[in-house]
Structure formats: structure tokens, C-alpha cells
Coordinates of C-alpha atoms and ligand atoms in Angstrom, one line a residue:
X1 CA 27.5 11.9 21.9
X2 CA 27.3 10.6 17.9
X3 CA 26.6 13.7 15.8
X4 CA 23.1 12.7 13.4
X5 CA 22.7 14.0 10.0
X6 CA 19.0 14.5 10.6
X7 CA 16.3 13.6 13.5
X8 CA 14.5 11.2 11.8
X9 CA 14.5 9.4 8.5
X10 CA 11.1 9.8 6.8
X11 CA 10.5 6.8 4.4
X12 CA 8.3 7.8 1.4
X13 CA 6.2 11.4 0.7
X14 CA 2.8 9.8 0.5
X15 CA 0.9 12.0 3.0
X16 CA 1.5 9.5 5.5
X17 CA 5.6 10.9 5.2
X18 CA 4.5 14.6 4.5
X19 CA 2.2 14.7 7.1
X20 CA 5.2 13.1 9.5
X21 CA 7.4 16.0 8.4
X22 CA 5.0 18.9 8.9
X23 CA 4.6 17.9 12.6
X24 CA 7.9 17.3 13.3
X25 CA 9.0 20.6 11.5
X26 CA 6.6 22.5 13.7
X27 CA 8.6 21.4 16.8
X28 CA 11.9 22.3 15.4
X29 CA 13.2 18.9 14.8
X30 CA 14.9 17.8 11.4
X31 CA 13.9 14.9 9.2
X32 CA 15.0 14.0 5.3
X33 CA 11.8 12.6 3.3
X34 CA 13.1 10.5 0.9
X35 CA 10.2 9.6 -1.7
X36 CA 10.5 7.4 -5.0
X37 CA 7.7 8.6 -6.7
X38 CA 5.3 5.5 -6.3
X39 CA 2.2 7.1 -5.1
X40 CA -0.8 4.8 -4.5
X41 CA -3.2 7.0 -5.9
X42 CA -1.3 7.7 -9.2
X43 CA -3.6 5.7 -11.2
X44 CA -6.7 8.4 -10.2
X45 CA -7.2 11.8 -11.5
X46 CA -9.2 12.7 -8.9
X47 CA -8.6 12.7 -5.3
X48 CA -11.6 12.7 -2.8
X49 CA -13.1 13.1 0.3
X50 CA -10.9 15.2 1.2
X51 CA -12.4 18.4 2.6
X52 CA -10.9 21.7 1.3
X53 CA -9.3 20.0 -1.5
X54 CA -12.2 17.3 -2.9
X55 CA -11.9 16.4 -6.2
X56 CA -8.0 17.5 -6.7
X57 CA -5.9 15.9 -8.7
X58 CA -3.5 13.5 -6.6
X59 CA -0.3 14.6 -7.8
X60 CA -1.4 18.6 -7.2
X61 CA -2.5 17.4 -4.2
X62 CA 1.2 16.0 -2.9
X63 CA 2.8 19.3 -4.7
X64 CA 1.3 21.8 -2.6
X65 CA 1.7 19.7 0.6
X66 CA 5.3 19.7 -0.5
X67 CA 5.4 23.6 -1.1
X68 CA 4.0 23.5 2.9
X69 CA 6.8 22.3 3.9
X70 CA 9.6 24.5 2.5
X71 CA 9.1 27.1 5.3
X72 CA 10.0 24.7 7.8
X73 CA 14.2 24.8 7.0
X74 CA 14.5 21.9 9.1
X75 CA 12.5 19.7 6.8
X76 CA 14.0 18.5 3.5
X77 CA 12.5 16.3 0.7
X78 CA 15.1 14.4 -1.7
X79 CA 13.3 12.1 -4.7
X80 CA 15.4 9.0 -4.2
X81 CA 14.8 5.3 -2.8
X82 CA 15.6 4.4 0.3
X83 CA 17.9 1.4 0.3
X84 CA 18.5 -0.1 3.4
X85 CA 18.5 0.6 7.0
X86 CA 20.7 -0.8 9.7
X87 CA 20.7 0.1 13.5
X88 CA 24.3 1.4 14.5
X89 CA 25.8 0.2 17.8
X90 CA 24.6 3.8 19.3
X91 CA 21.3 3.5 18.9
X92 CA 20.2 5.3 15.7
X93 CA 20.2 4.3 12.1
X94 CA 22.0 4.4 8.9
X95 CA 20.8 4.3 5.7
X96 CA 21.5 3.8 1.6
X97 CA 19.6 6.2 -0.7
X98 CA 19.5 5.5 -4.6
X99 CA 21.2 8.7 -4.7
X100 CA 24.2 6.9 -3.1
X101 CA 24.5 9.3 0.3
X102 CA 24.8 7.3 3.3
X103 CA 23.1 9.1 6.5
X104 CA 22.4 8.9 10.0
X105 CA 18.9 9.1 11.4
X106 CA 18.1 9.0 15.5
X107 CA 14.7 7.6 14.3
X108 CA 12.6 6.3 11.5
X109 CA 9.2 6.5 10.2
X110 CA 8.1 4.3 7.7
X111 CA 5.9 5.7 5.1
X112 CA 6.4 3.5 2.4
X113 CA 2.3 2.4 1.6
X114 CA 1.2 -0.6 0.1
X115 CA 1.7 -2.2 -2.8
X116 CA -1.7 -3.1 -5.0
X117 CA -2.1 -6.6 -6.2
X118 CA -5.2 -7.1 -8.6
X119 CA -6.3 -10.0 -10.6
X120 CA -4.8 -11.3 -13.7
X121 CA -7.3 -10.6 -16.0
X122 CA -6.6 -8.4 -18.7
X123 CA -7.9 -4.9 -18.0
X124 CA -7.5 -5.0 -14.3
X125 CA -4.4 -3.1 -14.1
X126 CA -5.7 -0.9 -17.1
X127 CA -8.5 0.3 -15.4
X128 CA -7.7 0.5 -12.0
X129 CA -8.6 3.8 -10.3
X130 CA -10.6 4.5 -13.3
X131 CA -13.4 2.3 -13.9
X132 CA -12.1 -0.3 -11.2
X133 CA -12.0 1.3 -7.8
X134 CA -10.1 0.2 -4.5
X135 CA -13.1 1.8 -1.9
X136 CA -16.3 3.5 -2.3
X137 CA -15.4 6.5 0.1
X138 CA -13.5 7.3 -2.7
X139 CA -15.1 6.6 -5.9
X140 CA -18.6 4.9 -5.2
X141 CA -20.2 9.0 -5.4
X142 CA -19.0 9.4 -8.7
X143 CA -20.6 5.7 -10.2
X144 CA -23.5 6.0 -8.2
X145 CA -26.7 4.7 -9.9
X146 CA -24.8 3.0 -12.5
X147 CA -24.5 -1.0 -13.4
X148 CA -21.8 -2.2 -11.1
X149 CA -20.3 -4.9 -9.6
X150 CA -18.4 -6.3 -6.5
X151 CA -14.8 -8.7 -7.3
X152 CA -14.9 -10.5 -3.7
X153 CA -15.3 -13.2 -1.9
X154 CA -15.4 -14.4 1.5
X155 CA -15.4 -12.1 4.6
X156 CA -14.8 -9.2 2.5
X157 CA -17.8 -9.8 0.2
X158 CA -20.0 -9.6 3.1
X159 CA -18.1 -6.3 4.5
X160 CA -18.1 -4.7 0.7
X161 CA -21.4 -5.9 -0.7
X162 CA -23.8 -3.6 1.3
X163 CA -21.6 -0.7 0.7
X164 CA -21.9 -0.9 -2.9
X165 CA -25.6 -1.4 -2.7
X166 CA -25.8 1.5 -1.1
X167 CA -24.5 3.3 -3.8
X168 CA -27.3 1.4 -6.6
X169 CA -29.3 -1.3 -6.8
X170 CA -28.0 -3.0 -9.9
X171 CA -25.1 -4.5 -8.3
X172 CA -23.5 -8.1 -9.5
X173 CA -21.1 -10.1 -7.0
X174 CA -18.3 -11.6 -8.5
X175 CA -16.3 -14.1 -6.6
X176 CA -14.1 -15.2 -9.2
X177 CA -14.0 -18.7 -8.5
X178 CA -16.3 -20.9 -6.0
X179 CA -18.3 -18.2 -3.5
X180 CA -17.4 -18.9 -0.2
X181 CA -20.5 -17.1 1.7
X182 CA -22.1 -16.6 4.7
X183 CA -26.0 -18.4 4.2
X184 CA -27.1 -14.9 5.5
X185 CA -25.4 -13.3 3.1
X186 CA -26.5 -15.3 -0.2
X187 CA -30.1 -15.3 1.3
X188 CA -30.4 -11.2 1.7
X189 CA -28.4 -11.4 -1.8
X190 CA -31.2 -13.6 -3.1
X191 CA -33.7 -11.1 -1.7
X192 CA -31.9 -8.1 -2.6
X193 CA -31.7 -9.4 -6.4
X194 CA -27.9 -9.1 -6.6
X195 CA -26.8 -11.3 -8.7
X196 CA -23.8 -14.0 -8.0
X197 CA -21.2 -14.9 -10.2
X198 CA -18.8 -17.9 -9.6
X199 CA -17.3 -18.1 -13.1
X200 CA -13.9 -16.8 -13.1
X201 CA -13.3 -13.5 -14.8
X202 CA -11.3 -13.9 -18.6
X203 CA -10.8 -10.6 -19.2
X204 CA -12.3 -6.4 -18.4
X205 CA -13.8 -5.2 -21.5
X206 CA -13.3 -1.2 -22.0
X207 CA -13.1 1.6 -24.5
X208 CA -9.7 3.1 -23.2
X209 CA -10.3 3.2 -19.5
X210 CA -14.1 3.1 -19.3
X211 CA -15.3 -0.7 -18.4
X212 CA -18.0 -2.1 -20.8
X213 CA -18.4 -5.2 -19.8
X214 CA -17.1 -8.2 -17.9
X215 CA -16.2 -11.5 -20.0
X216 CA -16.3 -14.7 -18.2
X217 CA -14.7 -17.8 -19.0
X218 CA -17.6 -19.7 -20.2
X219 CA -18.3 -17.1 -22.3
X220 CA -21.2 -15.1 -20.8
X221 CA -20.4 -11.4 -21.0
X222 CA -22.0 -8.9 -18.4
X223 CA -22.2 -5.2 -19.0
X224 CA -21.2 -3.5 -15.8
X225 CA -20.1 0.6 -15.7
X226 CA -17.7 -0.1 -13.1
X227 CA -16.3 -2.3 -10.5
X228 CA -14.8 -2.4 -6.7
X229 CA -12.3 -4.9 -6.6
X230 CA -11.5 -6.0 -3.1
X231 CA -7.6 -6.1 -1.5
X232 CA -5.9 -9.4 -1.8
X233 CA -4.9 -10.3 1.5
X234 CA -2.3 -10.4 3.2
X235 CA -1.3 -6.5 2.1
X236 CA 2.1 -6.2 1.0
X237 CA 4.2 -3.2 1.6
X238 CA 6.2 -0.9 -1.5
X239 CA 9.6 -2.0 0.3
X240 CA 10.9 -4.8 2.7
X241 CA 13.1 -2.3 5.2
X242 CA 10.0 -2.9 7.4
X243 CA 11.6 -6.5 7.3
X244 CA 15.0 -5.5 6.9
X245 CA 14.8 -3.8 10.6
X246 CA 13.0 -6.7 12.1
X247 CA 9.3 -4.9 12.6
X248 CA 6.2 -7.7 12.9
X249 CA 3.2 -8.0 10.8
X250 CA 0.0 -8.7 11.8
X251 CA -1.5 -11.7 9.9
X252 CA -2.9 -9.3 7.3
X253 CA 0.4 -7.9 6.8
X254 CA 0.4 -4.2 8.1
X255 CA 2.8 -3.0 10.9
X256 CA 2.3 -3.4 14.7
X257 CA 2.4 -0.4 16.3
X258 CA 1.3 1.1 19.9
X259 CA -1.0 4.3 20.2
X260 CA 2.1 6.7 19.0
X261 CA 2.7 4.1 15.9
X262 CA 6.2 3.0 17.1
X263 CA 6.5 -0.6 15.7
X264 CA 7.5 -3.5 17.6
X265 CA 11.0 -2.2 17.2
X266 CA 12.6 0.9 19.1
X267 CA 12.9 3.8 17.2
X268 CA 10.9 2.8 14.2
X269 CA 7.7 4.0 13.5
X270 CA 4.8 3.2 10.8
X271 CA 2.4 5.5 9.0
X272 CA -0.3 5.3 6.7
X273 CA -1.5 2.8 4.7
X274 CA 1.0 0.1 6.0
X275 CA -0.2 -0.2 9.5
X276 CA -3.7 0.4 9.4
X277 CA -7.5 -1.0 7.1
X278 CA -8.7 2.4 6.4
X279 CA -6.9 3.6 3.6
X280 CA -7.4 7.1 2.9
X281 CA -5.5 10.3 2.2
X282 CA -6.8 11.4 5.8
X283 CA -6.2 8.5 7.9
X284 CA -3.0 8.5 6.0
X285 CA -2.2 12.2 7.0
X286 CA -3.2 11.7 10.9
X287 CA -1.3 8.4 10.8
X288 CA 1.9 10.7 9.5
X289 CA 0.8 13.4 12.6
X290 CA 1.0 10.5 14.9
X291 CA 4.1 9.7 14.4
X292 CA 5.7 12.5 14.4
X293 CA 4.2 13.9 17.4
X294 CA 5.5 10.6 19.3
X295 CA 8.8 10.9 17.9
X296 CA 8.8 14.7 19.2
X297 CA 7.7 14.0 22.3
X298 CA 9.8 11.2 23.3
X299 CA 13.1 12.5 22.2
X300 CA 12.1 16.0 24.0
X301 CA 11.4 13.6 26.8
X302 CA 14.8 12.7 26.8
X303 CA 16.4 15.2 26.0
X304 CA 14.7 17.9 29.2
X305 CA 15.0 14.4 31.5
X306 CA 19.2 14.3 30.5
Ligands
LIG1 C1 -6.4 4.0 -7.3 C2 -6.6 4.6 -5.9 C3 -7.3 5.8 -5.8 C4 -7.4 6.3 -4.5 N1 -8.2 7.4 -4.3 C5 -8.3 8.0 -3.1 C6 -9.2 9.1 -2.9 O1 -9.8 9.6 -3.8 N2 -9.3 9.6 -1.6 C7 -8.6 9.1 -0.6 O2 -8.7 9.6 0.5 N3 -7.8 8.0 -0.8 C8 -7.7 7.4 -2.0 N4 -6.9 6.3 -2.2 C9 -6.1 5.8 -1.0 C10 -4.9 6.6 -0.8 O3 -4.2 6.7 -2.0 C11 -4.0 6.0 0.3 O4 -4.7 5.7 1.4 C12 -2.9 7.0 0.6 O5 -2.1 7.3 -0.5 C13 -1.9 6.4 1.6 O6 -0.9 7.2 1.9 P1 0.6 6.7 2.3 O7 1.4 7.9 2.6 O8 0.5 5.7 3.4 O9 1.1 5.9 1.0 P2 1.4 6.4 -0.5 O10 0.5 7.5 -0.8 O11 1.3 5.1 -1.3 O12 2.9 6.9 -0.4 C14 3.9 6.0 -0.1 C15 5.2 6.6 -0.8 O13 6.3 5.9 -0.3 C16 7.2 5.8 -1.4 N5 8.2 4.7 -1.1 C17 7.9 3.4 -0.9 N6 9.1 2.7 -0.7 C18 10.1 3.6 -0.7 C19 11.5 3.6 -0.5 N7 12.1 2.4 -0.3 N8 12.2 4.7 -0.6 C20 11.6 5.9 -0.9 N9 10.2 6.0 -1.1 C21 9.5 4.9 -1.0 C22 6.3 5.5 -2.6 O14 7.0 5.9 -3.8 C23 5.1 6.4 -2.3 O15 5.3 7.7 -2.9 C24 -6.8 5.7 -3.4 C25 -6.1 4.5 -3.6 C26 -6.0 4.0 -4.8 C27 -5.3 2.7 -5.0

């Protein structure tokens, strides 16, 4: 029988991937997380809704779930990229790290997250996880009561708009372009007093990374304290080995996987923010457990069954 460097290939040490190796070094099996230091979160100080650990800083956060791991000897973390991944005629998987090491792998998770695309406008990218936030589970507590505003449009306005209300009153909606919403919608808007902005957005105005104001194309400039800018669909993941090993997308572009998170393709699992809408350290983490736990219990399966 082929000999394996390692149980499973772990792609990325988000804590999708950390989670992922905790489980599967609780059952004794061995898995290399390989992690390029892309976090999604590295734009925030502040990591929350978390319990035990609310308000950490994101990068503290993945250190100490790192230093969780080293007493499990058959887990190990490497900082490199994972290259590519190829099925071998026996079944498993090799693959290219940055570090140039080529290694063998019975099974994969991928743990790779998602890659942000915002608007153009300058300040966007400035701001982001700062003054402009990706959900209000994770920011909205901290600008509550202040001037904000909404960038959607579409389906997603009408999912995001009433969350951010929640939070204060004096909300704008900016659709950045020609509003495409439900007459239900525009008419609670109307009676809500949220205001609607179809102008498209020139630029975020901000003192470092606190937003001041938002400056519209024809000119008009509307003080806001901060913004929630909706995802641009279809998501796109950090790599393409999701691709590369032939796993299908759903139309908004996250993994298809079955209760354990096994993708479409045998021995390949997702985790975390590629396969699923709620995007949060926590479903991240139990998306990582998930894995791992199927992985464990069908190669266990196999092996008592032999
Ligand atoms: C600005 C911002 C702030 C956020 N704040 C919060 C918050 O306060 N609370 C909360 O619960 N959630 C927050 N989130 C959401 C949270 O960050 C994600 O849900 C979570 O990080 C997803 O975990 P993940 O492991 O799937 O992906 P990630 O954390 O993105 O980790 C994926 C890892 O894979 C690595 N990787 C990708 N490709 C490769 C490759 N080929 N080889 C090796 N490594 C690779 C990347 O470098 C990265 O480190 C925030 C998101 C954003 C954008």
C-alpha cells in the first residue's frame, strides 16, 4: 500500500484550516496546514462575536489557536502556498508548496477563504474593516447610533437594509448605479425615512481610516460615520486548486459539499468561508470541525472494515 507523507493536506490556517487540524489531531490522524498568511480579517483590529475571546485582535486570535495545536505532534503548520494539487493513480494527492517540497496527502481540505472584491472608488480598500464593514454581526455594535449607510442593491439591499436599521435610524441606501428594488422595499424605505441614493459613488472621504463623508459623482457629498458594503457576487475563492481538482460551484461561487463538507470530488473537502453565506470566525471554525470529523470517520471506516 503507497506510504503518505501525511493524512490529509489542510489548505490555508484561517480557522476554517485550524479548526480542521484540531479535530483531526484529536483522533490521532496527521495533517500539514499550509497557510500563506492572507487572513480575511487582516484588515480589522478587532475580532468579534466570538465568545471567550470578543474583541481580540485577529492575528492574536489565529496565534493562540496555533499554540493549541502544538501538543497534538501529529499536527504540523508550515507558512507557505500551496501550489497545485493533482490526484495520483492510487487514490490520494500530491501537491507543490512555495517552499518547493512535494508531498503526498490521502485527503484534502480546502481552507483557502474568499477573496474580497469592493468597489473602485477611492477609499474603499482604505477603509475596509475599519470604517467600511463586510457584516453587522461583526461590526454593526460598535457604529451603532451613528450616521451610516448601506452600498447595495438588489436582493441583497432588501436582506441588508433592515439589519442596519436595526442598528440606527439614520441610515442612507446607496446603490451605486440605478436601484433595482423590490416596490415593498422602496415603499417601507419611504416610510422608514431612509434615504436612496442612485448616483454612483466618486470617492470615500476619511481622515486616515475614519470615513467622513461620501462624495458622489454629481457632486453631492453625504456625511456618513460608516458604511456596510455588500459582497459582490459571485464570491471568489483566495486560490483556483478548488478548480484545479475539478470541485463545482454553486452559482454564487462557494463549494458544493454534502453534510460532512466533502465536495463533489472524492477525497476533497471544503471549509469555511468558501462553501457556505455565513461568514464568521465560528461558522468558519465548525465548518473546519466538520470536516475533519468526516475525514476521521471515513478513513477509520475503512481502515476497521479492511
Ligand atoms: C474586514 C473583515 C472583518 C471581519 N471581522 C470579523 C469578526 O469580527 N468576527 C467574525 O466572526 N468574523 C469576521 N470576519 C469574517 C471572518 O474573517 C471569516 O468568516 C473567517 O476568517 C473565515 O475563515 P476561513 O478559515 O474560511 O478563511 P480565512 O480566515 O480567510 O483563511 C483562509 C486562509 O487560507 C490561506 N490560503 C488561501 N489560499 C492558499 C494557498 N493556496 N496556500 C496556502 N494558504 C492559502 C489564506 O492566506 C488565509 O490565511 C471579518 C471579515 C472581514 C472581511
Amino acid at each position: 500500500m503507497m506510504k503518505y507523507d501525511h493524512d490529509v493536506l489542510i489548505v490555508g490556517g484561517g480557522p476554517a484550516g485550524l479548526s480542521a487540524g484540531m479535530t483531526l489531531g484529536r483522533m490521532l490522524r496527521s495533517a500539514l496546514i499550509c497557510d500563506d498568511q492572507r487572513p480575511r480579517n487582516a484588515p480589522s483590529a478587532h475580532l468579534n462575536n466570538f465568545p471567550t475571546r470578543d474583541g481580540i485582535h485577529p492575528a492574536e486570535w489565529r496565534k493562540e489557536a496555533r499554540r493549541n495545536l502544538e501538543k497534538y505532534s501529529t499536527i504540523q503548520t508550515v507558512d507557505a502556498r500551496v501550489l497545485s494539487i493533482e490526484r495520483t493513480d492510487e487514490g490520494g494527492f500530491i501537491a507543490e508548496l512555495s517552499t518547493g517540497d512535494r508531498k503526498t496527502f490521502r485527503r484534502v481540505i480546502l481552507a483557502d477563504g474568499l477573496q474580497d472584491r469592493l468597489p473602485d472608488a477611492p477609499g474603499f480598500k482604505e477603509l475596509w474593516g475599519k470604517s467600511v464593514f463586510h457584516c453587522p454581526f461583526c461590526h454593526g455594535y460598535e457604529a451603532r447610533g451613528l450616521a451610516l449607510g448601506t452600498v447595495a442593491n438588489g436582493a441583497m439591499a432588501a436582506h441588508a437594509l433592515p439589519m442596519h436599521f436595526g442598528l440606527t435610524q439614520d441610515l442612507v441606501l446607496f446603490t451605486n448605479g440605478p436601484a433595482d428594488l423590490p416596490a415593498e422595499l422602496r415603499e417601507a424605505m419611504v416610510h422608514r425615512k431612509v434615504e436612496l441614493v442612485e448616483t454612483r459613488i466618486q470617492a470615500l472621504l476619511h481622515e486616515e481610516t475614519v470615513l467622513k463623508a461620501v462624495a458622489l459623482e454629481d457632486g453631492r457629498i453625504i456625511k456618513r460615520d460608516a458604511l456596510f458594503a455588500a459582497p459582490m457576487l459571485p464570491f471568489e475563492t483566495k486560490s483556483s486548486l478548488g478548480e484545479m481538482l475539478g470541485c463545482e460551484k454553486t452559482e454564487l461561487g462557494l463549494f458544493k459539499v454534502n453534510e460532512m463538507n466533502e465536495t463533489t470530488v472524492k477525497g476533497v473537502y471544503a471549509a469555511g468561508d468558501n462553501m457556505t453565506r455565513q461568514h464568521s470566525v465560528l461558522h468558519a471554525s465548525g465548518h473546519g470541525v466538520t470536516a475533519g470529523a468526516g475525514i476521521v470517520s471515513d478513513m477509520l471506516y475503512g481502515e476497521f472494515m479492511r
